[in-house]
């Protein structure tokens, strides 16, 4: 993929057009204004990151409280409180905003729809929203599933094109996934829909496999199937589908805050802000270890802060997304539906994210870009992260292929601590153009898109031990490693990974005598591997 207009801005132009009105003046005062390209990393941390961070501001709400028990909610874990909770939200919104209070108790509910200027507030440790496992309680809404556009089950907490919304407090949002008995009649609510071990198989109870394949095909060709015709969830004629909803999923919202709460037993991804702007996720405990239970997956968002969070997840802790296939590159019909906020354009890039002071207790990837990132990911800053899991697959992961394409640029990570290393089959830092999740990704070099990766900077990465297979698993495309399957359309591709710079880092416990470094511009400075300094290059 050739980088488009979103990638070709100079640093000065980027500051003027993307970082706000005050950027030019800030740049004029900066001693780095005329720095050579070798100082890009310093410039990014001293200028770009603070400017992004200065724009990310949590919303403030009027001092009005609307207790859900005043609208008929009963906290016995049995009575259906859906209407009461949504009624309180509507009243709060109509009054000009405030807090919708979930007091102590277990409040059983279906889909919750947040509205502008409403803070859903769970003040106590025993303030619990207990979500139904009945799919009929989550009527269809416009969303994305694994980054393709569709109408599907509502996220358990949803908001569409709202401004100033929040979920805060010390309480818990419990999706009840994995429970039995349940309203779905299978051995493990929601998670059984995955259709593969350890949550059942394709011939045991209904599952998502056919729906997932069909949706990916619908998003593969622009205009092939408009989003208005991609109706999943439960269709008007009663036909049921099996694509699981996320726990929290605001769509096209501005000024979003999720703070303090605990998330548990999510059906799918735990937090999925989509097409949102100015998002703060702070002091959240994302504790759900079911299948595909990513902790936080911002998709095609602008200006996002994820800080002081604790991740205990069944998949990636943080995975940055940007649409899949043509849905991330061209309009599938969203504009005609009035769904896109003014800050979203195609490709639907996810950009300007700051991640810091988080603990990853368990998860597949610590901070991941992709794999659904066809619209591109730009300007990611990650620092002061502790990846403590002893089952971590990969610490810093970038995954794509020619079916997904996209660009991954201007990524900056520093002060990353990985005490137990990563899995015995993976690399601590992995950039893989050969990623494959299922048959729709194969052959990985036979698709229509060319990935583009450049300016990846990692410093002070500390891996004191463990049994990681590789320090670096970096594979771009080259004539030497493609085609991989000429019988099924693979191509000879010359598409190398751009600059990857790793400095001041220690990676121990590596089991393979050599790393995988194919078709990449790898720049090392003061890096040791198993106690042996690697040559600076």
PDB file of C-alpha atoms in Angstrom, residues 40-334:
ATOM      1  CA  UNK A  40      12.354  12.480  15.149  1.00  0.00           C
ATOM      2  CA  UNK A  41      12.050  10.402  18.331  1.00  0.00           C
ATOM      3  CA  UNK A  42      13.033  13.309  20.584  1.00  0.00           C
ATOM      4  CA  UNK A  43      10.747  15.653  18.701  1.00  0.00           C
ATOM      5  CA  UNK A  44       7.838  13.228  19.058  1.00  0.00           C
ATOM      6  CA  UNK A  45       8.118  12.852  22.828  1.00  0.00           C
ATOM      7  CA  UNK A  46       8.897  16.503  23.534  1.00  0.00           C
ATOM      8  CA  UNK A  47       6.476  18.149  21.114  1.00  0.00           C
ATOM      9  CA  UNK A  48       3.943  15.838  19.470  1.00  0.00           C
ATOM     10  CA  UNK A  49       2.955  13.757  22.499  1.00  0.00           C
ATOM     11  CA  UNK A  50       2.371  16.727  24.833  1.00  0.00           C
ATOM     12  CA  UNK A  51       0.246  18.445  22.193  1.00  0.00           C
ATOM     13  CA  UNK A  52      -1.905  15.344  21.722  1.00  0.00           C
ATOM     14  CA  UNK A  53      -2.227  14.915  25.469  1.00  0.00           C
ATOM     15  CA  UNK A  54      -3.212  18.560  25.962  1.00  0.00           C
ATOM     16  CA  UNK A  55      -6.251  18.053  23.757  1.00  0.00           C
ATOM     17  CA  UNK A  56      -7.547  14.972  25.550  1.00  0.00           C
ATOM     18  CA  UNK A  57      -9.802  16.304  28.277  1.00  0.00           C
ATOM     19  CA  UNK A  58     -12.364  14.338  30.279  1.00  0.00           C
ATOM     20  CA  UNK A  59     -15.940  15.655  30.077  1.00  0.00           C
ATOM     21  CA  UNK A  60     -17.494  17.467  33.055  1.00  0.00           C
ATOM     22  CA  UNK A  61     -21.125  16.935  34.069  1.00  0.00           C
ATOM     23  CA  UNK A  62     -23.743  19.046  35.868  1.00  0.00           C
ATOM     24  CA  UNK A  63     -24.261  18.300  39.555  1.00  0.00           C
ATOM     25  CA  UNK A  64     -27.558  16.478  39.194  1.00  0.00           C
ATOM     26  CA  UNK A  65     -28.219  12.888  40.250  1.00  0.00           C
ATOM     27  CA  UNK A  66     -30.833  10.516  38.896  1.00  0.00           C
ATOM     28  CA  UNK A  67     -30.946   7.363  41.026  1.00  0.00           C
ATOM     29  CA  UNK A  68     -32.172   4.433  38.952  1.00  0.00           C
ATOM     30  CA  UNK A  69     -34.210   3.110  41.889  1.00  0.00           C
ATOM     31  CA  UNK A  70     -36.339   6.237  41.583  1.00  0.00           C
ATOM     32  CA  UNK A  71     -37.313   5.000  38.126  1.00  0.00           C
ATOM     33  CA  UNK A  72     -38.288   1.531  39.291  1.00  0.00           C
ATOM     34  CA  UNK A  73     -34.975  -0.372  39.312  1.00  0.00           C
ATOM     35  CA  UNK A  74     -34.692  -3.131  41.913  1.00  0.00           C
ATOM     36  CA  UNK A  75     -31.245  -4.385  42.843  1.00  0.00           C
ATOM     37  CA  UNK A  76     -32.082  -8.033  43.511  1.00  0.00           C
ATOM     38  CA  UNK A  77     -30.304  -9.455  40.450  1.00  0.00           C
ATOM     39  CA  UNK A  78     -33.603 -10.783  39.097  1.00  0.00           C
ATOM     40  CA  UNK A  79     -36.003  -7.947  38.263  1.00  0.00           C
ATOM     41  CA  UNK A  80     -35.518  -6.575  34.742  1.00  0.00           C
ATOM     42  CA  UNK A  81     -34.223  -3.018  35.160  1.00  0.00           C
ATOM     43  CA  UNK A  82     -33.633  -2.225  31.476  1.00  0.00           C
ATOM     44  CA  UNK A  83     -36.516   0.243  31.159  1.00  0.00           C
ATOM     45  CA  UNK A  84     -35.754   1.892  34.499  1.00  0.00           C
ATOM     46  CA  UNK A  85     -32.072   2.460  33.704  1.00  0.00           C
ATOM     47  CA  UNK A  86     -32.754   3.810  30.227  1.00  0.00           C
ATOM     48  CA  UNK A  87     -35.585   5.915  31.600  1.00  0.00           C
ATOM     49  CA  UNK A  88     -33.203   7.517  34.101  1.00  0.00           C
ATOM     50  CA  UNK A  89     -30.721   8.195  31.289  1.00  0.00           C
ATOM     51  CA  UNK A  90     -33.415   9.854  29.170  1.00  0.00           C
ATOM     52  CA  UNK A  91     -34.580  12.005  32.075  1.00  0.00           C
ATOM     53  CA  UNK A  92     -31.018  13.045  32.878  1.00  0.00           C
ATOM     54  CA  UNK A  93     -30.385  13.973  29.254  1.00  0.00           C
ATOM     55  CA  UNK A  94     -33.640  15.937  29.039  1.00  0.00           C
ATOM     56  CA  UNK A  95     -32.725  17.904  32.161  1.00  0.00           C
ATOM     57  CA  UNK A  96     -29.401  18.983  30.660  1.00  0.00           C
ATOM     58  CA  UNK A  97     -27.228  16.211  32.024  1.00  0.00           C
ATOM     59  CA  UNK A  98     -25.775  14.872  35.249  1.00  0.00           C
ATOM     60  CA  UNK A  99     -25.183  11.482  36.835  1.00  0.00           C
ATOM     61  CA  UNK A 100     -27.368   8.400  36.521  1.00  0.00           C
ATOM     62  CA  UNK A 101     -26.589   6.635  39.776  1.00  0.00           C
ATOM     63  CA  UNK A 102     -26.453   2.861  40.157  1.00  0.00           C
ATOM     64  CA  UNK A 103     -26.500   2.355  43.951  1.00  0.00           C
ATOM     65  CA  UNK A 104     -25.490  -0.762  45.874  1.00  0.00           C
ATOM     66  CA  UNK A 105     -27.181  -3.865  44.531  1.00  0.00           C
ATOM     67  CA  UNK A 106     -27.249  -6.181  41.533  1.00  0.00           C
ATOM     68  CA  UNK A 107     -29.295  -4.611  38.755  1.00  0.00           C
ATOM     69  CA  UNK A 108     -30.250  -7.063  36.020  1.00  0.00           C
ATOM     70  CA  UNK A 109     -30.494  -5.382  32.614  1.00  0.00           C
ATOM     71  CA  UNK A 110     -30.388  -5.625  28.860  1.00  0.00           C
ATOM     72  CA  UNK A 111     -28.889  -3.054  26.488  1.00  0.00           C
ATOM     73  CA  UNK A 112     -28.151   0.381  27.931  1.00  0.00           C
ATOM     74  CA  UNK A 113     -28.111   3.382  25.560  1.00  0.00           C
ATOM     75  CA  UNK A 114     -26.127   6.357  26.844  1.00  0.00           C
ATOM     76  CA  UNK A 115     -27.155   9.874  25.795  1.00  0.00           C
ATOM     77  CA  UNK A 116     -25.318  13.188  25.708  1.00  0.00           C
ATOM     78  CA  UNK A 117     -24.228  14.789  28.965  1.00  0.00           C
ATOM     79  CA  UNK A 118     -24.909  11.621  30.985  1.00  0.00           C
ATOM     80  CA  UNK A 119     -22.448  10.007  33.388  1.00  0.00           C
ATOM     81  CA  UNK A 120     -23.481   6.436  34.257  1.00  0.00           C
ATOM     82  CA  UNK A 121     -22.149   6.372  37.799  1.00  0.00           C
ATOM     83  CA  UNK A 122     -21.543   3.227  39.893  1.00  0.00           C
ATOM     84  CA  UNK A 123     -20.322   4.745  43.181  1.00  0.00           C
ATOM     85  CA  UNK A 124     -19.822   1.635  45.337  1.00  0.00           C
ATOM     86  CA  UNK A 125     -17.883  -1.580  45.061  1.00  0.00           C
ATOM     87  CA  UNK A 126     -21.196  -3.441  45.248  1.00  0.00           C
ATOM     88  CA  UNK A 127     -22.858  -1.287  42.565  1.00  0.00           C
ATOM     89  CA  UNK A 128     -23.280  -3.968  39.902  1.00  0.00           C
ATOM     90  CA  UNK A 129     -24.870  -4.000  36.479  1.00  0.00           C
ATOM     91  CA  UNK A 130     -25.682  -7.641  35.738  1.00  0.00           C
ATOM     92  CA  UNK A 131     -26.326  -8.042  32.024  1.00  0.00           C
ATOM     93  CA  UNK A 132     -28.777 -10.515  30.554  1.00  0.00           C
ATOM     94  CA  UNK A 133     -27.519 -13.386  28.415  1.00  0.00           C
ATOM     95  CA  UNK A 134     -30.681 -13.256  26.284  1.00  0.00           C
ATOM     96  CA  UNK A 135     -29.685 -12.007  22.785  1.00  0.00           C
ATOM     97  CA  UNK A 136     -33.187 -10.564  22.324  1.00  0.00           C
ATOM     98  CA  UNK A 137     -32.337  -7.950  24.959  1.00  0.00           C
ATOM     99  CA  UNK A 138     -29.776  -6.379  22.583  1.00  0.00           C
ATOM    100  CA  UNK A 139     -31.652  -5.011  19.525  1.00  0.00           C
ATOM    101  CA  UNK A 140     -29.704  -4.331  16.352  1.00  0.00           C
ATOM    102  CA  UNK A 141     -27.651  -1.153  16.051  1.00  0.00           C
ATOM    103  CA  UNK A 142     -25.073   0.150  13.603  1.00  0.00           C
ATOM    104  CA  UNK A 143     -21.609  -0.952  14.630  1.00  0.00           C
ATOM    105  CA  UNK A 144     -18.575  -2.880  13.400  1.00  0.00           C
ATOM    106  CA  UNK A 145     -17.711  -6.497  14.135  1.00  0.00           C
ATOM    107  CA  UNK A 146     -14.037  -7.327  13.849  1.00  0.00           C
ATOM    108  CA  UNK A 147     -13.849  -4.036  11.973  1.00  0.00           C
ATOM    109  CA  UNK A 148     -16.432  -4.624   9.246  1.00  0.00           C
ATOM    110  CA  UNK A 149     -19.570  -2.456   9.115  1.00  0.00           C
ATOM    111  CA  UNK A 150     -22.921  -4.068   9.926  1.00  0.00           C
ATOM    112  CA  UNK A 151     -26.101  -3.977  11.952  1.00  0.00           C
ATOM    113  CA  UNK A 152     -25.665  -6.327  14.884  1.00  0.00           C
ATOM    114  CA  UNK A 153     -26.547  -6.875  18.513  1.00  0.00           C
ATOM    115  CA  UNK A 154     -26.170  -3.713  20.530  1.00  0.00           C
ATOM    116  CA  UNK A 155     -23.099  -3.520  22.718  1.00  0.00           C
ATOM    117  CA  UNK A 156     -24.188  -4.058  26.300  1.00  0.00           C
ATOM    118  CA  UNK A 157     -23.593  -0.306  26.783  1.00  0.00           C
ATOM    119  CA  UNK A 158     -23.964   1.658  23.543  1.00  0.00           C
ATOM    120  CA  UNK A 159     -24.032   5.291  22.472  1.00  0.00           C
ATOM    121  CA  UNK A 160     -24.549   6.603  18.942  1.00  0.00           C
ATOM    122  CA  UNK A 161     -23.261  10.053  17.935  1.00  0.00           C
ATOM    123  CA  UNK A 162     -23.480  11.456  21.481  1.00  0.00           C
ATOM    124  CA  UNK A 163     -21.361  14.136  23.170  1.00  0.00           C
ATOM    125  CA  UNK A 164     -20.053  14.141  26.753  1.00  0.00           C
ATOM    126  CA  UNK A 165     -20.718  10.628  28.001  1.00  0.00           C
ATOM    127  CA  UNK A 166     -19.148   8.641  30.801  1.00  0.00           C
ATOM    128  CA  UNK A 167     -19.151   5.409  32.775  1.00  0.00           C
ATOM    129  CA  UNK A 168     -17.467   5.997  36.131  1.00  0.00           C
ATOM    130  CA  UNK A 169     -17.251   4.858  39.726  1.00  0.00           C
ATOM    131  CA  UNK A 170     -16.029   1.828  41.663  1.00  0.00           C
ATOM    132  CA  UNK A 171     -18.690  -0.676  40.609  1.00  0.00           C
ATOM    133  CA  UNK A 172     -18.764  -3.546  38.127  1.00  0.00           C
ATOM    134  CA  UNK A 173     -20.279  -4.155  34.701  1.00  0.00           C
ATOM    135  CA  UNK A 174     -20.761  -7.925  34.544  1.00  0.00           C
ATOM    136  CA  UNK A 175     -21.629  -9.325  31.105  1.00  0.00           C
ATOM    137  CA  UNK A 176     -22.234 -12.808  32.529  1.00  0.00           C
ATOM    138  CA  UNK A 177     -20.490 -14.429  29.557  1.00  0.00           C
ATOM    139  CA  UNK A 178     -19.312 -17.958  30.217  1.00  0.00           C
ATOM    140  CA  UNK A 179     -22.140 -18.684  32.655  1.00  0.00           C
ATOM    141  CA  UNK A 180     -24.371 -21.746  32.799  1.00  0.00           C
ATOM    142  CA  UNK A 181     -27.321 -22.058  32.903  1.00  0.00           C
ATOM    143  CA  UNK A 182     -28.101 -19.144  30.610  1.00  0.00           C
ATOM    144  CA  UNK A 183     -30.761 -17.807  28.232  1.00  0.00           C
ATOM    145  CA  UNK A 184     -28.880 -19.151  25.193  1.00  0.00           C
ATOM    146  CA  UNK A 185     -29.202 -22.821  26.098  1.00  0.00           C
ATOM    147  CA  UNK A 186     -25.543 -23.643  25.580  1.00  0.00           C
ATOM    148  CA  UNK A 187     -22.803 -24.622  28.051  1.00  0.00           C
ATOM    149  CA  UNK A 188     -21.110 -21.188  28.116  1.00  0.00           C
ATOM    150  CA  UNK A 189     -23.110 -18.001  27.479  1.00  0.00           C
ATOM    151  CA  UNK A 190     -21.837 -15.930  24.536  1.00  0.00           C
ATOM    152  CA  UNK A 191     -18.393 -17.570  24.500  1.00  0.00           C
ATOM    153  CA  UNK A 192     -19.796 -20.798  23.050  1.00  0.00           C
ATOM    154  CA  UNK A 193     -20.667 -18.839  19.928  1.00  0.00           C
ATOM    155  CA  UNK A 194     -16.957 -18.759  19.098  1.00  0.00           C
ATOM    156  CA  UNK A 195     -17.360 -22.296  17.737  1.00  0.00           C
ATOM    157  CA  UNK A 196     -13.903 -23.585  18.634  1.00  0.00           C
ATOM    158  CA  UNK A 197     -12.103 -25.040  21.634  1.00  0.00           C
ATOM    159  CA  UNK A 198     -12.294 -24.517  24.525  1.00  0.00           C
ATOM    160  CA  UNK A 199     -15.779 -23.164  23.859  1.00  0.00           C
ATOM    161  CA  UNK A 200     -17.289 -25.928  21.751  1.00  0.00           C
ATOM    162  CA  UNK A 201     -16.968 -26.911  18.132  1.00  0.00           C
ATOM    163  CA  UNK A 202     -18.587 -26.067  14.776  1.00  0.00           C
ATOM    164  CA  UNK A 203     -21.100 -28.907  15.033  1.00  0.00           C
ATOM    165  CA  UNK A 204     -22.107 -28.340  18.644  1.00  0.00           C
ATOM    166  CA  UNK A 205     -24.743 -25.644  19.167  1.00  0.00           C
ATOM    167  CA  UNK A 206     -25.003 -22.556  16.904  1.00  0.00           C
ATOM    168  CA  UNK A 207     -21.833 -20.464  16.460  1.00  0.00           C
ATOM    169  CA  UNK A 208     -20.334 -17.493  14.630  1.00  0.00           C
ATOM    170  CA  UNK A 209     -18.233 -19.264  11.993  1.00  0.00           C
ATOM    171  CA  UNK A 210     -20.577 -18.913   9.006  1.00  0.00           C
ATOM    172  CA  UNK A 211     -21.606 -15.359   9.955  1.00  0.00           C
ATOM    173  CA  UNK A 212     -18.010 -14.265  10.416  1.00  0.00           C
ATOM    174  CA  UNK A 213     -16.955 -15.628   7.042  1.00  0.00           C
ATOM    175  CA  UNK A 214     -19.917 -14.041   5.264  1.00  0.00           C
ATOM    176  CA  UNK A 215     -19.339 -10.614   6.813  1.00  0.00           C
ATOM    177  CA  UNK A 216     -15.665 -10.635   5.855  1.00  0.00           C
ATOM    178  CA  UNK A 217     -16.625 -11.452   2.275  1.00  0.00           C
ATOM    179  CA  UNK A 218     -19.202  -8.640   2.263  1.00  0.00           C
ATOM    180  CA  UNK A 219     -16.534  -6.147   3.296  1.00  0.00           C
ATOM    181  CA  UNK A 220     -13.934  -7.436   0.855  1.00  0.00           C
ATOM    182  CA  UNK A 221     -15.136  -5.544  -2.257  1.00  0.00           C
ATOM    183  CA  UNK A 222     -16.231  -1.877  -2.155  1.00  0.00           C
ATOM    184  CA  UNK A 223     -19.925  -1.546  -2.824  1.00  0.00           C
ATOM    185  CA  UNK A 224     -20.354  -5.323  -3.095  1.00  0.00           C
ATOM    186  CA  UNK A 225     -22.820  -5.427  -0.209  1.00  0.00           C
ATOM    187  CA  UNK A 226     -23.863  -2.042   1.251  1.00  0.00           C
ATOM    188  CA  UNK A 227     -23.966  -1.874   5.031  1.00  0.00           C
ATOM    189  CA  UNK A 228     -27.742  -1.448   4.890  1.00  0.00           C
ATOM    190  CA  UNK A 229     -27.923  -5.038   3.673  1.00  0.00           C
ATOM    191  CA  UNK A 230     -25.555  -6.450   6.283  1.00  0.00           C
ATOM    192  CA  UNK A 231     -28.142  -7.252   8.899  1.00  0.00           C
ATOM    193  CA  UNK A 232     -27.043  -9.675  11.588  1.00  0.00           C
ATOM    194  CA  UNK A 233     -28.088  -9.935  15.228  1.00  0.00           C
ATOM    195  CA  UNK A 234     -31.731 -10.972  15.013  1.00  0.00           C
ATOM    196  CA  UNK A 235     -33.308 -10.092  11.676  1.00  0.00           C
ATOM    197  CA  UNK A 236     -36.872  -8.736  11.406  1.00  0.00           C
ATOM    198  CA  UNK A 237     -38.011 -12.173  10.212  1.00  0.00           C
ATOM    199  CA  UNK A 238     -36.586 -13.765  13.363  1.00  0.00           C
ATOM    200  CA  UNK A 239     -33.446 -15.280  11.828  1.00  0.00           C
ATOM    201  CA  UNK A 240     -30.720 -15.281  14.469  1.00  0.00           C
ATOM    202  CA  UNK A 241     -27.015 -14.723  13.940  1.00  0.00           C
ATOM    203  CA  UNK A 242     -24.087 -15.323  16.250  1.00  0.00           C
ATOM    204  CA  UNK A 243     -21.632 -12.413  16.194  1.00  0.00           C
ATOM    205  CA  UNK A 244     -21.046 -11.474  19.826  1.00  0.00           C
ATOM    206  CA  UNK A 245     -21.365  -7.853  21.014  1.00  0.00           C
ATOM    207  CA  UNK A 246     -18.718  -5.976  23.017  1.00  0.00           C
ATOM    208  CA  UNK A 247     -19.359  -4.916  26.593  1.00  0.00           C
ATOM    209  CA  UNK A 248     -18.929  -1.158  25.967  1.00  0.00           C
ATOM    210  CA  UNK A 249     -19.177   0.275  22.441  1.00  0.00           C
ATOM    211  CA  UNK A 250     -19.688   4.007  21.827  1.00  0.00           C
ATOM    212  CA  UNK A 251     -20.054   4.860  18.131  1.00  0.00           C
ATOM    213  CA  UNK A 252     -19.107   8.255  16.688  1.00  0.00           C
ATOM    214  CA  UNK A 253     -19.079   9.986  20.086  1.00  0.00           C
ATOM    215  CA  UNK A 254     -17.070  12.978  21.272  1.00  0.00           C
ATOM    216  CA  UNK A 255     -15.740  13.495  24.800  1.00  0.00           C
ATOM    217  CA  UNK A 256     -15.912   9.988  26.225  1.00  0.00           C
ATOM    218  CA  UNK A 257     -14.803   8.950  29.725  1.00  0.00           C
ATOM    219  CA  UNK A 258     -14.568   5.442  31.191  1.00  0.00           C
ATOM    220  CA  UNK A 259     -13.031   5.595  34.649  1.00  0.00           C
ATOM    221  CA  UNK A 260     -12.665   3.485  37.772  1.00  0.00           C
ATOM    222  CA  UNK A 261     -15.058   0.658  36.964  1.00  0.00           C
ATOM    223  CA  UNK A 262     -14.381  -3.066  36.716  1.00  0.00           C
ATOM    224  CA  UNK A 263     -15.397  -5.020  33.622  1.00  0.00           C
ATOM    225  CA  UNK A 264     -16.085  -8.715  33.963  1.00  0.00           C
ATOM    226  CA  UNK A 265     -17.247 -11.629  31.776  1.00  0.00           C
ATOM    227  CA  UNK A 266     -17.569  -9.713  28.519  1.00  0.00           C
ATOM    228  CA  UNK A 267     -19.195 -11.474  25.525  1.00  0.00           C
ATOM    229  CA  UNK A 268     -16.508 -10.139  23.156  1.00  0.00           C
ATOM    230  CA  UNK A 269     -14.123  -7.155  23.261  1.00  0.00           C
ATOM    231  CA  UNK A 270     -14.405  -5.336  26.590  1.00  0.00           C
ATOM    232  CA  UNK A 271     -14.109  -1.715  25.408  1.00  0.00           C
ATOM    233  CA  UNK A 272     -14.565  -0.773  21.756  1.00  0.00           C
ATOM    234  CA  UNK A 273     -14.760   2.979  21.107  1.00  0.00           C
ATOM    235  CA  UNK A 274     -15.454   3.345  17.385  1.00  0.00           C
ATOM    236  CA  UNK A 275     -15.129   6.561  15.324  1.00  0.00           C
ATOM    237  CA  UNK A 276     -14.808   8.489  18.606  1.00  0.00           C
ATOM    238  CA  UNK A 277     -12.876  11.658  19.431  1.00  0.00           C
ATOM    239  CA  UNK A 278     -11.375  12.773  22.741  1.00  0.00           C
ATOM    240  CA  UNK A 279     -11.544   9.511  24.676  1.00  0.00           C
ATOM    241  CA  UNK A 280     -10.216   9.022  28.211  1.00  0.00           C
ATOM    242  CA  UNK A 281      -9.984   5.510  29.660  1.00  0.00           C
ATOM    243  CA  UNK A 282      -8.491   5.692  33.125  1.00  0.00           C
ATOM    244  CA  UNK A 283      -8.125   3.441  36.182  1.00  0.00           C
ATOM    245  CA  UNK A 284     -10.278   0.724  34.620  1.00  0.00           C
ATOM    246  CA  UNK A 285      -9.892  -2.934  35.600  1.00  0.00           C
ATOM    247  CA  UNK A 286     -10.599  -4.968  32.478  1.00  0.00           C
ATOM    248  CA  UNK A 287     -10.874  -8.470  33.881  1.00  0.00           C
ATOM    249  CA  UNK A 288     -12.432 -10.902  31.444  1.00  0.00           C
ATOM    250  CA  UNK A 289     -10.524 -13.940  30.206  1.00  0.00           C
ATOM    251  CA  UNK A 290     -12.961 -15.455  27.702  1.00  0.00           C
ATOM    252  CA  UNK A 291     -12.375 -15.920  24.000  1.00  0.00           C
ATOM    253  CA  UNK A 292     -11.615 -12.676  22.091  1.00  0.00           C
ATOM    254  CA  UNK A 293     -11.867 -10.702  25.340  1.00  0.00           C
ATOM    255  CA  UNK A 294      -9.502  -7.919  24.269  1.00  0.00           C
ATOM    256  CA  UNK A 295      -9.227  -5.276  26.981  1.00  0.00           C
ATOM    257  CA  UNK A 296      -9.486  -2.063  24.957  1.00  0.00           C
ATOM    258  CA  UNK A 297      -9.752  -1.796  21.175  1.00  0.00           C
ATOM    259  CA  UNK A 298     -10.021   1.816  19.995  1.00  0.00           C
ATOM    260  CA  UNK A 299     -10.977   1.729  16.330  1.00  0.00           C
ATOM    261  CA  UNK A 300     -10.666   4.620  13.885  1.00  0.00           C
ATOM    262  CA  UNK A 301     -10.583   7.075  16.790  1.00  0.00           C
ATOM    263  CA  UNK A 302      -8.766  10.384  17.247  1.00  0.00           C
ATOM    264  CA  UNK A 303      -7.142  11.558  20.497  1.00  0.00           C
ATOM    265  CA  UNK A 304      -7.326   8.658  22.937  1.00  0.00           C
ATOM    266  CA  UNK A 305      -5.711   8.266  26.373  1.00  0.00           C
ATOM    267  CA  UNK A 306      -5.534   4.842  28.056  1.00  0.00           C
ATOM    268  CA  UNK A 307      -3.857   5.227  31.438  1.00  0.00           C
ATOM    269  CA  UNK A 308      -3.515   3.598  34.852  1.00  0.00           C
ATOM    270  CA  UNK A 309      -5.532   0.566  33.761  1.00  0.00           C
ATOM    271  CA  UNK A 310      -5.184  -3.060  34.806  1.00  0.00           C
ATOM    272  CA  UNK A 311      -5.710  -5.669  32.098  1.00  0.00           C
ATOM    273  CA  UNK A 312      -6.488  -9.326  32.758  1.00  0.00           C
ATOM    274  CA  UNK A 313      -7.719 -10.451  29.372  1.00  0.00           C
ATOM    275  CA  UNK A 314      -8.442 -13.481  27.218  1.00  0.00           C
ATOM    276  CA  UNK A 315      -6.843 -11.859  24.169  1.00  0.00           C
ATOM    277  CA  UNK A 316      -4.844  -8.679  23.477  1.00  0.00           C
ATOM    278  CA  UNK A 317      -4.724  -6.187  26.346  1.00  0.00           C
ATOM    279  CA  UNK A 318      -4.809  -3.196  23.980  1.00  0.00           C
ATOM    280  CA  UNK A 319      -5.379  -3.628  20.241  1.00  0.00           C
ATOM    281  CA  UNK A 320      -5.554  -0.557  18.025  1.00  0.00           C
ATOM    282  CA  UNK A 321      -7.887  -1.033  15.053  1.00  0.00           C
ATOM    283  CA  UNK A 322      -8.764   0.869  11.872  1.00  0.00           C
ATOM    284  CA  UNK A 323     -11.271  -1.089   9.805  1.00  0.00           C
ATOM    285  CA  UNK A 324     -10.887  -4.281   7.822  1.00  0.00           C
ATOM    286  CA  UNK A 325     -10.379  -4.465   4.053  1.00  0.00           C
ATOM    287  CA  UNK A 326     -12.324  -2.001   1.938  1.00  0.00           C
ATOM    288  CA  UNK A 327     -14.519  -1.009   4.894  1.00  0.00           C
ATOM    289  CA  UNK A 328     -11.486   0.797   6.298  1.00  0.00           C
ATOM    290  CA  UNK A 329     -10.697   2.479   3.005  1.00  0.00           C
ATOM    291  CA  UNK A 330     -13.951   3.433   1.245  1.00  0.00           C
ATOM    292  CA  UNK A 331     -17.494   4.163   2.348  1.00  0.00           C
ATOM    293  CA  UNK A 332     -19.794   1.150   2.638  1.00  0.00           C
ATOM    294  CA  UNK A 333     -22.855   3.379   2.894  1.00  0.00           C
ATOM    295  CA  UNK A 334     -22.264   4.947   6.301  1.00  0.00           C
TER     296      UNK A 334
END
